[in-house]
mmCIF file of C-alpha atoms and ligand atoms in Angstrom:
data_model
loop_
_atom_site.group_PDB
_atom_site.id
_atom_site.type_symbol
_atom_site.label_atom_id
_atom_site.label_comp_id
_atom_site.label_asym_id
_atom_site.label_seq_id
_atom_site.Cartn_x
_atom_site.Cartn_y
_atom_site.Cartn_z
ATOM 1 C CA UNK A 1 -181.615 115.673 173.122
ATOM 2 C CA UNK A 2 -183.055 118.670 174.719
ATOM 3 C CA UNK A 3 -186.867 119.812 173.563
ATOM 4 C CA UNK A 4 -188.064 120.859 177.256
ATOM 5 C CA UNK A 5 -186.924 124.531 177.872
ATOM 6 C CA UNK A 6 -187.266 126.472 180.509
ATOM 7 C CA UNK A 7 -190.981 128.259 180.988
ATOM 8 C CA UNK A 8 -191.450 131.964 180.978
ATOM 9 C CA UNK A 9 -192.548 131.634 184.818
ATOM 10 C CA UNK A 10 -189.185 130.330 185.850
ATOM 11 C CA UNK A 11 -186.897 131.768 182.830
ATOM 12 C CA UNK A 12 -183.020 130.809 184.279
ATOM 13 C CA UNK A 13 -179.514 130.566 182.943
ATOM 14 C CA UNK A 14 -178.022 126.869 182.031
ATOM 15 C CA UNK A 15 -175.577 125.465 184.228
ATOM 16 C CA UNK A 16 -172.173 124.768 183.361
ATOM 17 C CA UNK A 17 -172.278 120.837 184.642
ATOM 18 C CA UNK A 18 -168.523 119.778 184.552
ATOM 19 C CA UNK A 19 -167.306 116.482 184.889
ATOM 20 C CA UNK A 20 -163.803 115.196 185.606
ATOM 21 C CA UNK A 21 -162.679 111.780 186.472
ATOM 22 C CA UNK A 22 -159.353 109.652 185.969
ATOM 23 C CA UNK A 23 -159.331 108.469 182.429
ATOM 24 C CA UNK A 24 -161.371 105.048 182.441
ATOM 25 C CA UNK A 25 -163.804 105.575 185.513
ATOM 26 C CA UNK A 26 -167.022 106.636 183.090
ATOM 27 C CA UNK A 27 -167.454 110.180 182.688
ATOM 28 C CA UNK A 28 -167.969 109.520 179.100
ATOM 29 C CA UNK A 29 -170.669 106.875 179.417
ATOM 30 C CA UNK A 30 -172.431 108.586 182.149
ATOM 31 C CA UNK A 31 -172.014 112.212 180.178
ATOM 32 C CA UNK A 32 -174.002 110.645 177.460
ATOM 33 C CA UNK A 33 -176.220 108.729 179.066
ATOM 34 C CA UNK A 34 -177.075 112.366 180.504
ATOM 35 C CA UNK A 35 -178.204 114.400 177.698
ATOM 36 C CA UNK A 36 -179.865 111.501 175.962
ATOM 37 C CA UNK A 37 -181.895 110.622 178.689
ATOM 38 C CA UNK A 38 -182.154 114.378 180.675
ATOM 39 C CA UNK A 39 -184.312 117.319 178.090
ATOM 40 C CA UNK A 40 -182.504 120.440 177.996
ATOM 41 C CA UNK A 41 -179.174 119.116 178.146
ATOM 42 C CA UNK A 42 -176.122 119.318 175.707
ATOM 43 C CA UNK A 43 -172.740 118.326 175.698
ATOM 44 C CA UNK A 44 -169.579 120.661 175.047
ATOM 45 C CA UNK A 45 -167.493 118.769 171.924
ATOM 46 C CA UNK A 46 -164.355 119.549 172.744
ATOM 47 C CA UNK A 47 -161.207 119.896 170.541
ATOM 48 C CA UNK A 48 -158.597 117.857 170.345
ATOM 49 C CA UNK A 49 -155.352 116.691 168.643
ATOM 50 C CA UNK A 50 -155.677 113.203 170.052
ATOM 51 C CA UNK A 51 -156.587 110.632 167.225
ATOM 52 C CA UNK A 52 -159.931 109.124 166.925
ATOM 53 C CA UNK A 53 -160.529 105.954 168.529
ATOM 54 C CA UNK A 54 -162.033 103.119 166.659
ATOM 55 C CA UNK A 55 -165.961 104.025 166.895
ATOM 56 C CA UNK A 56 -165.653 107.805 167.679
ATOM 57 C CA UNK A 57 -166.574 110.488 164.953
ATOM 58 C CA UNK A 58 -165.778 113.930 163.980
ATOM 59 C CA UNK A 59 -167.819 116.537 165.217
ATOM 60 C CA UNK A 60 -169.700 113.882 167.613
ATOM 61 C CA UNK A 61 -166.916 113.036 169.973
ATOM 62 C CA UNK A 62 -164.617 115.211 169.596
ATOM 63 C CA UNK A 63 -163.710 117.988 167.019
ATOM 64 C CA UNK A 64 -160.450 115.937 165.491
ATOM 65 C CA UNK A 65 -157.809 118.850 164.522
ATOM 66 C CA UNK A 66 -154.067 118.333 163.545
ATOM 67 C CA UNK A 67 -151.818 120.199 165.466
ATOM 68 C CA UNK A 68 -151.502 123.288 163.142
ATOM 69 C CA UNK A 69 -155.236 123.378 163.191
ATOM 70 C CA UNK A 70 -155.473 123.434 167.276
ATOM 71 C CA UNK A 71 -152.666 126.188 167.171
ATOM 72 C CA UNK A 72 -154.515 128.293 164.943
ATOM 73 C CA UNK A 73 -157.691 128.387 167.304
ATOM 74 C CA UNK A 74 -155.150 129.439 170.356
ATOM 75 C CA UNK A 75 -154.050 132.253 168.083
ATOM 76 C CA UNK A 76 -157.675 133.119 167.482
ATOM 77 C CA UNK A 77 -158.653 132.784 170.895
ATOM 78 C CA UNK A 78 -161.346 130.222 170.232
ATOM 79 C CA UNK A 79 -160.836 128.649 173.254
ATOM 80 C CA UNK A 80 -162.802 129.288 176.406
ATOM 81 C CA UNK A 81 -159.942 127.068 178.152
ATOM 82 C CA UNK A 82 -157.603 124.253 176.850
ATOM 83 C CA UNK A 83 -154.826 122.301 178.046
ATOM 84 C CA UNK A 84 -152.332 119.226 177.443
ATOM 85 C CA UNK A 85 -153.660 116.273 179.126
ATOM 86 C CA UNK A 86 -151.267 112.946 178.362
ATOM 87 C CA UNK A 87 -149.455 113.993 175.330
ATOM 88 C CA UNK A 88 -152.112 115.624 173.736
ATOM 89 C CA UNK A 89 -154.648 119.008 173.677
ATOM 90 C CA UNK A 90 -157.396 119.504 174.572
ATOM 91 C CA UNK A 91 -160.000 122.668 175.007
ATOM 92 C CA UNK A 92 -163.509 123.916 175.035
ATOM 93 C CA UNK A 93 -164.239 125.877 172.240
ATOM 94 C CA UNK A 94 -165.923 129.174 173.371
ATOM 95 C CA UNK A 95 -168.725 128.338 170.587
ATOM 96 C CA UNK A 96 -170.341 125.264 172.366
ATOM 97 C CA UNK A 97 -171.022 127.156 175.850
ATOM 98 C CA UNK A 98 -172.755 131.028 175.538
ATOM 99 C CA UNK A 99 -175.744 131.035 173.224
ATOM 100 C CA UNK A 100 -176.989 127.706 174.780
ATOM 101 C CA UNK A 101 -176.324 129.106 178.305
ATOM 102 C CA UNK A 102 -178.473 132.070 177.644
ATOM 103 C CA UNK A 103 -181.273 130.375 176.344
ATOM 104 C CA UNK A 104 -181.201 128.407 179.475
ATOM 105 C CA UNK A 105 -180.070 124.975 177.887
ATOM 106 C CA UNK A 106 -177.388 123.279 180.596
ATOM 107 C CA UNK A 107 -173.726 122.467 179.121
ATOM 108 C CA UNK A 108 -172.187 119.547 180.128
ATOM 109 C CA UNK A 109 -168.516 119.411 180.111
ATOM 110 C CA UNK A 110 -166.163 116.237 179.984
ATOM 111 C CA UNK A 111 -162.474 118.017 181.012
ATOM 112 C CA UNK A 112 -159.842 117.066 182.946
ATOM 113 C CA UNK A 113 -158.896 118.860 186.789
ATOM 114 C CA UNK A 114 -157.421 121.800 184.795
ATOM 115 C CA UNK A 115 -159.999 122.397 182.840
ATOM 116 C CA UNK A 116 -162.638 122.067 185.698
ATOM 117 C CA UNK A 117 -160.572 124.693 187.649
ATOM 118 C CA UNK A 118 -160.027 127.157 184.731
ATOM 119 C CA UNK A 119 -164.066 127.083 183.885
ATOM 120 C CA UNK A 120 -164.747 127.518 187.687
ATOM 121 C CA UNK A 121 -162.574 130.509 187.524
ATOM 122 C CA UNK A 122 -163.960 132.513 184.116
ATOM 123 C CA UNK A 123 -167.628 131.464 185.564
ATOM 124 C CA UNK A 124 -167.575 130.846 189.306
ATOM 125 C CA UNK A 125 -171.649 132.001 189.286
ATOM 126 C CA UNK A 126 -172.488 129.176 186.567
ATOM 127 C CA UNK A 127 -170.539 126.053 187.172
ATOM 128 C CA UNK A 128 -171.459 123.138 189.102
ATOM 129 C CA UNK A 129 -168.597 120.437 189.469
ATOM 130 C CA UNK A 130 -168.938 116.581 189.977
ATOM 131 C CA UNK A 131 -165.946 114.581 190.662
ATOM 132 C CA UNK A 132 -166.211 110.836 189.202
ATOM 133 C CA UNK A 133 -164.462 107.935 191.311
ATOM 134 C CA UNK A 134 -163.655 104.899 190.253
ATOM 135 C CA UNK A 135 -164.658 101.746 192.697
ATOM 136 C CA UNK A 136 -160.670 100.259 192.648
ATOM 137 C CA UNK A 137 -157.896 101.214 190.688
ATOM 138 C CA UNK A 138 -158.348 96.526 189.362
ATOM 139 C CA UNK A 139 -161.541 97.894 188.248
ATOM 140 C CA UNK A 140 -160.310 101.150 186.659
ATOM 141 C CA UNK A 141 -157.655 99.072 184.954
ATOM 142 C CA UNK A 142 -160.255 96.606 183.986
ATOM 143 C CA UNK A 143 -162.428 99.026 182.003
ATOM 144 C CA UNK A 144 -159.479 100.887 180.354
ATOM 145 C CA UNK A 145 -158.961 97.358 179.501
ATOM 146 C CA UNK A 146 -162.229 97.043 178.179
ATOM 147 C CA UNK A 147 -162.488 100.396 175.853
ATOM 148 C CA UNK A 148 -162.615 99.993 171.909
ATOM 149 C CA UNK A 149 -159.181 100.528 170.794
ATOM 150 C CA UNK A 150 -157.041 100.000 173.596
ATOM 151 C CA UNK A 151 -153.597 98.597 173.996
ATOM 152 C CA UNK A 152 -151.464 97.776 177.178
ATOM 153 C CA UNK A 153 -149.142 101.234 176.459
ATOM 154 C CA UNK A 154 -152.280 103.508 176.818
ATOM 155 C CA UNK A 155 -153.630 101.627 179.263
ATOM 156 C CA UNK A 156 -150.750 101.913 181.460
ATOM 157 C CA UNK A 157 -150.117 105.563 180.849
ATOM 158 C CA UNK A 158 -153.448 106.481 181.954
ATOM 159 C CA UNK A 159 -153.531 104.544 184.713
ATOM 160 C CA UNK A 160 -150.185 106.449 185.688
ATOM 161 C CA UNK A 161 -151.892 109.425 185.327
ATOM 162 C CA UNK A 162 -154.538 108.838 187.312
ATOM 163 C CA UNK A 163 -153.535 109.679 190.786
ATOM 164 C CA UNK A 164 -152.987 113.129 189.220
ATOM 165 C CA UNK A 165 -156.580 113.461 188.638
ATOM 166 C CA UNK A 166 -157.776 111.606 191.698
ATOM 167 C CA UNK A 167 -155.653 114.289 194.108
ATOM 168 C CA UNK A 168 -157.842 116.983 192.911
ATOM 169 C CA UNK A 169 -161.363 115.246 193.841
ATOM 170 C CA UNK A 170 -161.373 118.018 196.673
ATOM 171 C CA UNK A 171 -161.606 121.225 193.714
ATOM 172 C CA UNK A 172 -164.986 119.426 193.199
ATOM 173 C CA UNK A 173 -168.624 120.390 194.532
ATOM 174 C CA UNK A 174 -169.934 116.807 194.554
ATOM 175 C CA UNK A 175 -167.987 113.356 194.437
ATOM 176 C CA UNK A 176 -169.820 110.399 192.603
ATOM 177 C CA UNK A 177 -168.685 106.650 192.715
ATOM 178 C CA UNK A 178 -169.160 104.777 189.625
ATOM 179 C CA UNK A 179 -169.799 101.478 190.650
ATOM 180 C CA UNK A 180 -173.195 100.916 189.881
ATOM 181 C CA UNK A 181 -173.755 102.618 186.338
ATOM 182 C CA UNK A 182 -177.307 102.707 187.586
ATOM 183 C CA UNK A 183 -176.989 104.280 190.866
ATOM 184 C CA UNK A 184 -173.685 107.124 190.088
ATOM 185 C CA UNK A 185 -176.582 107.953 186.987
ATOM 186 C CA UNK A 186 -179.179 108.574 189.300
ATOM 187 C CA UNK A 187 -176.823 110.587 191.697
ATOM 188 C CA UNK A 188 -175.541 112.486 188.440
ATOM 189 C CA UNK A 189 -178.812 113.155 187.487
ATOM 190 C CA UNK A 190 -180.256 114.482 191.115
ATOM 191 C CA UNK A 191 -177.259 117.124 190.784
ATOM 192 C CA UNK A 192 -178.141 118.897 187.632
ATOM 193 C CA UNK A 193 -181.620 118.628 188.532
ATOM 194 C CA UNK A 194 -180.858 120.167 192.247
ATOM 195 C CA UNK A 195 -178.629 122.701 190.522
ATOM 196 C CA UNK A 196 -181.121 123.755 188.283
ATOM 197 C CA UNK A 197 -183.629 125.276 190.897
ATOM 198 C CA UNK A 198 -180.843 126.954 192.817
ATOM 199 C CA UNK A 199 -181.794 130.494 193.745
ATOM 200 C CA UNK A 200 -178.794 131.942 192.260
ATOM 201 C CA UNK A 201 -179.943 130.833 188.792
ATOM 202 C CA UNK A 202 -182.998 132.350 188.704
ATOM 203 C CA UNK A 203 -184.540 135.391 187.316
ATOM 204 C CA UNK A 204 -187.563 135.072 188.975
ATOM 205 C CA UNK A 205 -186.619 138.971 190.394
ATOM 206 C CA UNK A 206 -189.814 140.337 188.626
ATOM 207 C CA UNK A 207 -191.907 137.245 190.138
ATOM 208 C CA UNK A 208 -191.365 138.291 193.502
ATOM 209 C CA UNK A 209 -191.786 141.558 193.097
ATOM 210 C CA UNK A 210 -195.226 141.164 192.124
ATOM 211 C CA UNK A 211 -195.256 138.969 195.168
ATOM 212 C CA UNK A 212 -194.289 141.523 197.395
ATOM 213 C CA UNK A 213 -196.501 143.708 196.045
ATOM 214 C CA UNK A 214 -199.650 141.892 196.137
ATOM 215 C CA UNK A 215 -198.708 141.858 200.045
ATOM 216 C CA UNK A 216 -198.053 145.736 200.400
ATOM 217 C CA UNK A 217 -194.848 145.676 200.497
ATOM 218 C CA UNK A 218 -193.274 147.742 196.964
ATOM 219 C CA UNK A 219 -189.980 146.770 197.175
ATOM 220 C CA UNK A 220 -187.623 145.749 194.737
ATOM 221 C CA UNK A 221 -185.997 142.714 195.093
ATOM 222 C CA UNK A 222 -181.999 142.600 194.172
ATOM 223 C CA UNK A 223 -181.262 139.018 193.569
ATOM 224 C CA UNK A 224 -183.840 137.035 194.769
ATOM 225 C CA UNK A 225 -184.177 138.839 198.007
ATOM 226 C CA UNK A 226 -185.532 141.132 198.829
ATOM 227 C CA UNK A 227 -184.241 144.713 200.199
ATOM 228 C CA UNK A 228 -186.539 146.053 202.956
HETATM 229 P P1 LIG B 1 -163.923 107.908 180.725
HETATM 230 O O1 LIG B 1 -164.725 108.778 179.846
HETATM 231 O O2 LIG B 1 -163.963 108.345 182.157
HETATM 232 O O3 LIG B 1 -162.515 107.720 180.242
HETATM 233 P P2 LIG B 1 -165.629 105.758 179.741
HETATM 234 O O4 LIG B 1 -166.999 106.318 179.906
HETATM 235 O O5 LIG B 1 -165.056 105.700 178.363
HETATM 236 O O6 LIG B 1 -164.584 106.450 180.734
HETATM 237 O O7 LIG B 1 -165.689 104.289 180.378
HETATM 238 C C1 LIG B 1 -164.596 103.369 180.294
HETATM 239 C C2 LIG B 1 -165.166 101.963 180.110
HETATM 240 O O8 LIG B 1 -165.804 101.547 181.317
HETATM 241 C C3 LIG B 1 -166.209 101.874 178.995
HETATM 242 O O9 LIG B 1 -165.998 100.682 178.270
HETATM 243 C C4 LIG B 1 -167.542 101.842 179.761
HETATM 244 O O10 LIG B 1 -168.527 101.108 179.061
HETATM 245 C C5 LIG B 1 -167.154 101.139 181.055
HETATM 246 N N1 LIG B 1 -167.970 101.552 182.221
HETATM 247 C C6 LIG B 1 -168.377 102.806 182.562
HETATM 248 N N2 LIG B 1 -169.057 102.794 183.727
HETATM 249 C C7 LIG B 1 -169.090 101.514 184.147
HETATM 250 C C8 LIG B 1 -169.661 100.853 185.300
HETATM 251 N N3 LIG B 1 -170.328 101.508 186.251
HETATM 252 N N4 LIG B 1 -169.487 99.516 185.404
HETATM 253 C C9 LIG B 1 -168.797 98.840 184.442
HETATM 254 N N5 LIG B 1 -168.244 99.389 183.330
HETATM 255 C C10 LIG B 1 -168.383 100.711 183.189
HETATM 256 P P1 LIG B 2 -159.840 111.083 176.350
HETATM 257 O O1 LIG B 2 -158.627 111.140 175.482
HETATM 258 O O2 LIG B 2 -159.871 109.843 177.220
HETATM 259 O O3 LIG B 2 -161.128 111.311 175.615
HETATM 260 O O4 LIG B 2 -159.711 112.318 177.366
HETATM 261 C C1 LIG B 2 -158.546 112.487 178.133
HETATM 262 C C2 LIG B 2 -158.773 113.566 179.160
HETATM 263 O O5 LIG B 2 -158.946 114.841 178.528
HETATM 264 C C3 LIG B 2 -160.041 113.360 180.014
HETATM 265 O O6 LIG B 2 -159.701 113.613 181.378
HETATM 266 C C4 LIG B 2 -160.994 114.403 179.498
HETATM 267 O O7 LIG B 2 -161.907 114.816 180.499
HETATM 268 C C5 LIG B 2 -160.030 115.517 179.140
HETATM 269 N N1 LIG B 2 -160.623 116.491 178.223
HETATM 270 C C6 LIG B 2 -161.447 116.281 177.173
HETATM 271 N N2 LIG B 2 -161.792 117.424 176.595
HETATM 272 C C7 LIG B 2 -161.194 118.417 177.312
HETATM 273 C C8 LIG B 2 -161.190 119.854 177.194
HETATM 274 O O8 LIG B 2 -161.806 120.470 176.348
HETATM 275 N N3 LIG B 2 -160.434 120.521 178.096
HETATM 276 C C9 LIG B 2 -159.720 119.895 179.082
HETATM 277 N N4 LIG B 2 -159.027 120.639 179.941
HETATM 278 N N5 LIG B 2 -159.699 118.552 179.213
HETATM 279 C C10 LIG B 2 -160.443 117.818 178.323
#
């Protein structure tokens, strides 16, 4: 979990890392693997009505809600976005993303193409987007296969759906293929960290100003460069 924050020197805003893939290719397993083994990074718990599967916990997961419950958080406009994604809802409440953002801590985000879209939308500035592929569709039905809980109906629907999800990989700023857990990590992991030190991000307006300054040249700088 995080403990390294950003320094005073290079104070920045935390990026909104979203992840989509077709159901089954590992966005989940390489999510977590992410802010357990990457400081400073949390994961958005989305939502959902879908029922637990066997090993998954409230609150951890997944916020579990009924369907009156998920209703009720539309009504109070809870939800930064949300949508139905095989049968079910899904959606980001709008308490998992600000306050961490601000304090510079990065939010991942496990959401399906219309969720990626809608987030890139609200916050063009702060999302970065990474597109998970699966090797083969025998391997994609091999690990849906594979997953605590499943049965040959889900499996099938989700592998239906997946071409739904794969036709968007072009909405996405980076494509990762998950063959190798190792290696679509490590490319994972060089994203956030690349996206972390990208100008944009950074307040560092002050910084160079005393830069400039120290050089002759009082100007103020208007985001990150600097106005002659
Ligand atoms: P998603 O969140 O995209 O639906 P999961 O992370 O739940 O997918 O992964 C589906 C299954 O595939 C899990 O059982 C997971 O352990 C397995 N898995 C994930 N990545 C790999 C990989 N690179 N090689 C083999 N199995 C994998
Ligand atoms: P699963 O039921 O396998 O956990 O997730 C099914 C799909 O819903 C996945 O594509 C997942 O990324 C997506 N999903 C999970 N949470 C959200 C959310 O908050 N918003 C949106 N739009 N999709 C989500």
């Amino acid at each position: 979990m995080s403990s390294e924050r950003p320094t005073a020197e290079r104070p920045r805003r935390g990026v909104m890392f979203v992840i989509s893939s077709p159901s089954g290719a590992g966005k989940t397993t390489l999510c977590r693997r992410l802010i357990t083994e990457v400081p400073g990074v949390e994961l958005s718990i989305s939502a959902t009505t879908r029922p637990a599967r066997p090993g998954e916990a409230n609150g951890v997961d997944y916020q579990f809600r009924s369907q009156e419950q998920f209703q009720d958080m539309i009504d109070r406009d809870e939800f930064l976005e949300w949508a139905k994604v095989f049968k079910n809802f899904y959606g980001t409440p709008r308490s998992e993303v600000e306050a961490r953002l601000v304090s510079g801590v990065d939010v991942v985000f496990d959401v399906d193409w219309q969720g990626a879209r809608a987030l890139k939308t609200i916050r063009p500035g702060d999302v970065c987007s990474v597109f998970i592929l699966p090797p083969s569709i025998a391997q994609l039905k091999q690990r849906l296969e594979g997953r605590p809980g499943s049965d040959p109906k889900t499996v099938q629907s989700r592998l239906d759906g997946a071409g739904q999800d794969i036709l968007r990989w072009g909405e996405y700023d980076f494509a990762i293929i998950n063959d190798n857990l190792d290696t679509a990590f490590a490319e994972l992991r060089a994203i956030l960290m690349m996206e972390r030190i990208r100008r944009t991000r950074a307040s560092m307006g002050i910084m160079v100003d005393q830069l400039l300054k120290d050089v002759g040249l009082a100007t103020k700088t208007q985001s990150g460069s600097a106005s002659s």
